[in-house]
């Protein structure tokens, strides 16, 4: 039995002594090598955790050429009402019992979107990247493919049939929210759409427009603000629209923050939510119907998204020859929730 001296740093040899395994076996178990049994991996990881073993990343990189790091590249323009924290938590949680660690690489709206991608690839500071805010022909994806660097996207591009991704089906979201508003007799609907540079904006708009045309509903996207705009900007843009077009009786929002800004705008103009105007929105946590019971909220499962993205990134690193993992979260009418977060029978 190995004895850990006070103040000394646990090593692979320490774990080998405590487990009765050879040092190479311990090393391979910690790196999740496929030729090591699951029971052995569990034993080694349990001991490593109990004694506070931390791998020497420089040594790992020297031996394997890998960093055991996956980088989530995200823009800093997201505000606190967005779902970034939940996504990070679910990805990190899924990686917890693997050799991989998650880091977040931020970039600012004013800077070149390619800068963090080039940095990661050129420095080898991660083994794979996870990206969101995907554009139809995203330059980041073209660059990563050219350099044969593992990645997975939260969202789809025009090339997604060939690439790993997980996405929320925003075509379905647009359809079911417009259908719900049409069933409630709404005839003029405005959507606070995502930025048109991003793929999911077109998916959402196309889905809503299809149902609007079927029911003869007037459908527009809000001018002067989008889903990523600061909430005061959304509030002011919605006030202008409601003032100029009092016939608007339905609103579709893709995030909690824009929904709250829209509620602020309509209430400031004396409109009654759930009476002369309705809102359908998307959220990751049952919150909006607690804020205003009249809001019809569709749930997006970011826990599922994060878990899938983590596993897809690991596969892209370890088994690049396999078909890319692809997942689509398809919402339906049962995703609408009540004030208690219970599914509403519609």
PDB file of C-alpha atoms in Angstrom, residues 138-283:
ATOM      1  CA  UNK A 138     -20.018  29.543 -41.418  1.00  0.00           C
ATOM      2  CA  UNK A 139     -16.383  30.512 -42.061  1.00  0.00           C
ATOM      3  CA  UNK A 140     -15.350  28.888 -38.768  1.00  0.00           C
ATOM      4  CA  UNK A 141     -16.596  25.492 -39.914  1.00  0.00           C
ATOM      5  CA  UNK A 142     -14.861  25.818 -43.266  1.00  0.00           C
ATOM      6  CA  UNK A 143     -11.591  26.641 -41.470  1.00  0.00           C
ATOM      7  CA  UNK A 144     -11.902  23.739 -39.010  1.00  0.00           C
ATOM      8  CA  UNK A 145     -12.698  21.287 -41.796  1.00  0.00           C
ATOM      9  CA  UNK A 146      -9.718  22.540 -43.820  1.00  0.00           C
ATOM     10  CA  UNK A 147      -7.430  21.937 -40.831  1.00  0.00           C
ATOM     11  CA  UNK A 148      -9.047  18.598 -39.950  1.00  0.00           C
ATOM     12  CA  UNK A 149      -9.721  19.847 -36.407  1.00  0.00           C
ATOM     13  CA  UNK A 150     -12.484  18.114 -34.386  1.00  0.00           C
ATOM     14  CA  UNK A 151     -15.605  20.165 -33.661  1.00  0.00           C
ATOM     15  CA  UNK A 152     -19.348  19.957 -33.071  1.00  0.00           C
ATOM     16  CA  UNK A 153     -21.982  22.657 -33.529  1.00  0.00           C
ATOM     17  CA  UNK A 154     -24.990  23.688 -31.483  1.00  0.00           C
ATOM     18  CA  UNK A 155     -27.109  24.565 -34.491  1.00  0.00           C
ATOM     19  CA  UNK A 156     -26.960  23.673 -38.162  1.00  0.00           C
ATOM     20  CA  UNK A 157     -25.273  25.076 -41.243  1.00  0.00           C
ATOM     21  CA  UNK A 158     -25.791  24.360 -44.939  1.00  0.00           C
ATOM     22  CA  UNK A 159     -23.194  21.590 -44.565  1.00  0.00           C
ATOM     23  CA  UNK A 160     -24.720  19.876 -41.543  1.00  0.00           C
ATOM     24  CA  UNK A 161     -25.531  16.615 -43.321  1.00  0.00           C
ATOM     25  CA  UNK A 162     -21.774  15.948 -43.243  1.00  0.00           C
ATOM     26  CA  UNK A 163     -20.994  17.406 -39.779  1.00  0.00           C
ATOM     27  CA  UNK A 164     -21.641  16.651 -36.090  1.00  0.00           C
ATOM     28  CA  UNK A 165     -24.339  18.835 -34.541  1.00  0.00           C
ATOM     29  CA  UNK A 166     -27.184  19.102 -32.097  1.00  0.00           C
ATOM     30  CA  UNK A 167     -30.032  21.473 -32.779  1.00  0.00           C
ATOM     31  CA  UNK A 168     -33.433  22.502 -31.498  1.00  0.00           C
ATOM     32  CA  UNK A 169     -35.908  22.190 -34.373  1.00  0.00           C
ATOM     33  CA  UNK A 170     -36.797  25.830 -34.834  1.00  0.00           C
ATOM     34  CA  UNK A 171     -38.903  25.098 -37.897  1.00  0.00           C
ATOM     35  CA  UNK A 172     -41.163  23.042 -35.614  1.00  0.00           C
ATOM     36  CA  UNK A 173     -41.047  25.801 -32.975  1.00  0.00           C
ATOM     37  CA  UNK A 174     -42.177  28.389 -35.517  1.00  0.00           C
ATOM     38  CA  UNK A 175     -44.975  26.118 -36.681  1.00  0.00           C
ATOM     39  CA  UNK A 176     -46.404  25.126 -33.290  1.00  0.00           C
ATOM     40  CA  UNK A 177     -46.291  28.650 -31.866  1.00  0.00           C
ATOM     41  CA  UNK A 178     -48.001  30.137 -34.920  1.00  0.00           C
ATOM     42  CA  UNK A 179     -50.545  27.300 -34.846  1.00  0.00           C
ATOM     43  CA  UNK A 180     -51.279  28.006 -31.196  1.00  0.00           C
ATOM     44  CA  UNK A 181     -51.792  31.723 -31.865  1.00  0.00           C
ATOM     45  CA  UNK A 182     -54.003  30.997 -34.879  1.00  0.00           C
ATOM     46  CA  UNK A 183     -56.146  28.633 -32.782  1.00  0.00           C
ATOM     47  CA  UNK A 184     -56.632  31.470 -30.303  1.00  0.00           C
ATOM     48  CA  UNK A 185     -57.914  33.657 -33.124  1.00  0.00           C
ATOM     49  CA  UNK A 186     -54.846  35.862 -33.536  1.00  0.00           C
ATOM     50  CA  UNK A 187     -54.643  37.441 -36.989  1.00  0.00           C
ATOM     51  CA  UNK A 188     -51.530  39.658 -36.941  1.00  0.00           C
ATOM     52  CA  UNK A 189     -48.349  38.180 -35.447  1.00  0.00           C
ATOM     53  CA  UNK A 190     -44.913  39.725 -34.939  1.00  0.00           C
ATOM     54  CA  UNK A 191     -41.807  37.638 -34.225  1.00  0.00           C
ATOM     55  CA  UNK A 192     -38.753  38.892 -32.337  1.00  0.00           C
ATOM     56  CA  UNK A 193     -36.504  36.837 -34.599  1.00  0.00           C
ATOM     57  CA  UNK A 194     -32.877  35.815 -34.094  1.00  0.00           C
ATOM     58  CA  UNK A 195     -30.254  37.690 -36.156  1.00  0.00           C
ATOM     59  CA  UNK A 196     -30.784  36.853 -39.815  1.00  0.00           C
ATOM     60  CA  UNK A 197     -27.096  35.971 -40.156  1.00  0.00           C
ATOM     61  CA  UNK A 198     -27.768  32.799 -38.128  1.00  0.00           C
ATOM     62  CA  UNK A 199     -29.313  29.628 -39.531  1.00  0.00           C
ATOM     63  CA  UNK A 200     -31.931  29.129 -36.857  1.00  0.00           C
ATOM     64  CA  UNK A 201     -33.493  32.508 -37.615  1.00  0.00           C
ATOM     65  CA  UNK A 202     -34.433  31.330 -41.098  1.00  0.00           C
ATOM     66  CA  UNK A 203     -35.704  28.010 -39.740  1.00  0.00           C
ATOM     67  CA  UNK A 204     -37.926  29.741 -37.194  1.00  0.00           C
ATOM     68  CA  UNK A 205     -39.261  32.319 -39.654  1.00  0.00           C
ATOM     69  CA  UNK A 206     -39.953  29.721 -42.354  1.00  0.00           C
ATOM     70  CA  UNK A 207     -41.854  27.513 -39.917  1.00  0.00           C
ATOM     71  CA  UNK A 208     -44.037  30.363 -38.651  1.00  0.00           C
ATOM     72  CA  UNK A 209     -44.668  31.747 -42.137  1.00  0.00           C
ATOM     73  CA  UNK A 210     -45.834  28.364 -43.432  1.00  0.00           C
ATOM     74  CA  UNK A 211     -48.573  28.120 -40.800  1.00  0.00           C
ATOM     75  CA  UNK A 212     -49.447  31.823 -41.058  1.00  0.00           C
ATOM     76  CA  UNK A 213     -50.123  31.461 -44.789  1.00  0.00           C
ATOM     77  CA  UNK A 214     -52.274  28.398 -44.143  1.00  0.00           C
ATOM     78  CA  UNK A 215     -54.505  30.336 -41.713  1.00  0.00           C
ATOM     79  CA  UNK A 216     -54.400  33.699 -43.484  1.00  0.00           C
ATOM     80  CA  UNK A 217     -52.523  35.329 -40.581  1.00  0.00           C
ATOM     81  CA  UNK A 218     -50.423  38.438 -41.182  1.00  0.00           C
ATOM     82  CA  UNK A 219     -46.859  37.615 -40.146  1.00  0.00           C
ATOM     83  CA  UNK A 220     -43.918  40.002 -39.704  1.00  0.00           C
ATOM     84  CA  UNK A 221     -40.555  40.104 -37.977  1.00  0.00           C
ATOM     85  CA  UNK A 222     -39.834  42.967 -35.590  1.00  0.00           C
ATOM     86  CA  UNK A 223     -37.828  45.827 -37.075  1.00  0.00           C
ATOM     87  CA  UNK A 224     -35.161  47.591 -35.047  1.00  0.00           C
ATOM     88  CA  UNK A 225     -34.291  44.713 -32.707  1.00  0.00           C
ATOM     89  CA  UNK A 226     -33.681  40.976 -32.715  1.00  0.00           C
ATOM     90  CA  UNK A 227     -33.359  38.118 -30.259  1.00  0.00           C
ATOM     91  CA  UNK A 228     -29.765  39.085 -29.356  1.00  0.00           C
ATOM     92  CA  UNK A 229     -30.474  42.804 -28.879  1.00  0.00           C
ATOM     93  CA  UNK A 230     -30.323  44.389 -25.405  1.00  0.00           C
ATOM     94  CA  UNK A 231     -33.699  44.227 -23.689  1.00  0.00           C
ATOM     95  CA  UNK A 232     -34.233  48.032 -23.678  1.00  0.00           C
ATOM     96  CA  UNK A 233     -33.783  48.022 -27.454  1.00  0.00           C
ATOM     97  CA  UNK A 234     -36.342  45.220 -27.843  1.00  0.00           C
ATOM     98  CA  UNK A 235     -38.746  47.089 -25.534  1.00  0.00           C
ATOM     99  CA  UNK A 236     -38.501  50.295 -27.581  1.00  0.00           C
ATOM    100  CA  UNK A 237     -38.772  48.513 -30.928  1.00  0.00           C
ATOM    101  CA  UNK A 238     -41.858  46.625 -29.761  1.00  0.00           C
ATOM    102  CA  UNK A 239     -43.473  49.801 -28.442  1.00  0.00           C
ATOM    103  CA  UNK A 240     -42.960  51.446 -31.821  1.00  0.00           C
ATOM    104  CA  UNK A 241     -44.458  48.462 -33.626  1.00  0.00           C
ATOM    105  CA  UNK A 242     -47.503  48.139 -31.363  1.00  0.00           C
ATOM    106  CA  UNK A 243     -48.132  51.870 -31.559  1.00  0.00           C
ATOM    107  CA  UNK A 244     -47.852  51.935 -35.353  1.00  0.00           C
ATOM    108  CA  UNK A 245     -49.796  48.662 -35.846  1.00  0.00           C
ATOM    109  CA  UNK A 246     -52.491  48.318 -33.162  1.00  0.00           C
ATOM    110  CA  UNK A 247     -53.854  45.288 -35.033  1.00  0.00           C
ATOM    111  CA  UNK A 248     -50.920  43.187 -33.783  1.00  0.00           C
ATOM    112  CA  UNK A 249     -52.479  40.585 -31.486  1.00  0.00           C
ATOM    113  CA  UNK A 250     -49.773  37.916 -31.300  1.00  0.00           C
ATOM    114  CA  UNK A 251     -46.036  37.862 -30.548  1.00  0.00           C
ATOM    115  CA  UNK A 252     -43.468  35.062 -30.904  1.00  0.00           C
ATOM    116  CA  UNK A 253     -40.181  35.304 -28.971  1.00  0.00           C
ATOM    117  CA  UNK A 254     -37.178  32.959 -28.985  1.00  0.00           C
ATOM    118  CA  UNK A 255     -35.813  33.824 -25.524  1.00  0.00           C
ATOM    119  CA  UNK A 256     -36.945  34.804 -22.044  1.00  0.00           C
ATOM    120  CA  UNK A 257     -35.301  38.238 -22.118  1.00  0.00           C
ATOM    121  CA  UNK A 258     -37.006  39.340 -25.327  1.00  0.00           C
ATOM    122  CA  UNK A 259     -40.303  37.973 -24.017  1.00  0.00           C
ATOM    123  CA  UNK A 260     -40.069  40.084 -20.866  1.00  0.00           C
ATOM    124  CA  UNK A 261     -39.155  43.150 -22.921  1.00  0.00           C
ATOM    125  CA  UNK A 262     -42.170  42.546 -25.152  1.00  0.00           C
ATOM    126  CA  UNK A 263     -44.453  42.235 -22.118  1.00  0.00           C
ATOM    127  CA  UNK A 264     -43.056  45.526 -20.805  1.00  0.00           C
ATOM    128  CA  UNK A 265     -43.833  47.194 -24.124  1.00  0.00           C
ATOM    129  CA  UNK A 266     -47.385  45.947 -24.529  1.00  0.00           C
ATOM    130  CA  UNK A 267     -48.334  46.685 -20.916  1.00  0.00           C
ATOM    131  CA  UNK A 268     -46.906  50.197 -21.200  1.00  0.00           C
ATOM    132  CA  UNK A 269     -49.340  50.778 -24.085  1.00  0.00           C
ATOM    133  CA  UNK A 270     -52.310  49.467 -22.121  1.00  0.00           C
ATOM    134  CA  UNK A 271     -52.568  46.126 -23.925  1.00  0.00           C
ATOM    135  CA  UNK A 272     -53.833  43.146 -21.914  1.00  0.00           C
ATOM    136  CA  UNK A 273     -51.768  39.994 -22.189  1.00  0.00           C
ATOM    137  CA  UNK A 274     -53.968  36.945 -22.672  1.00  0.00           C
ATOM    138  CA  UNK A 275     -56.952  39.103 -23.652  1.00  0.00           C
ATOM    139  CA  UNK A 276     -56.315  41.312 -26.673  1.00  0.00           C
ATOM    140  CA  UNK A 277     -52.788  40.009 -27.346  1.00  0.00           C
ATOM    141  CA  UNK A 278     -50.924  36.726 -26.745  1.00  0.00           C
ATOM    142  CA  UNK A 279     -47.260  35.730 -26.550  1.00  0.00           C
ATOM    143  CA  UNK A 280     -45.652  32.379 -27.391  1.00  0.00           C
ATOM    144  CA  UNK A 281     -42.014  31.991 -26.373  1.00  0.00           C
ATOM    145  CA  UNK A 282     -39.118  29.569 -25.947  1.00  0.00           C
ATOM    146  CA  UNK A 283     -37.272  28.942 -22.679  1.00  0.00           C
TER     147      UNK A 283
END
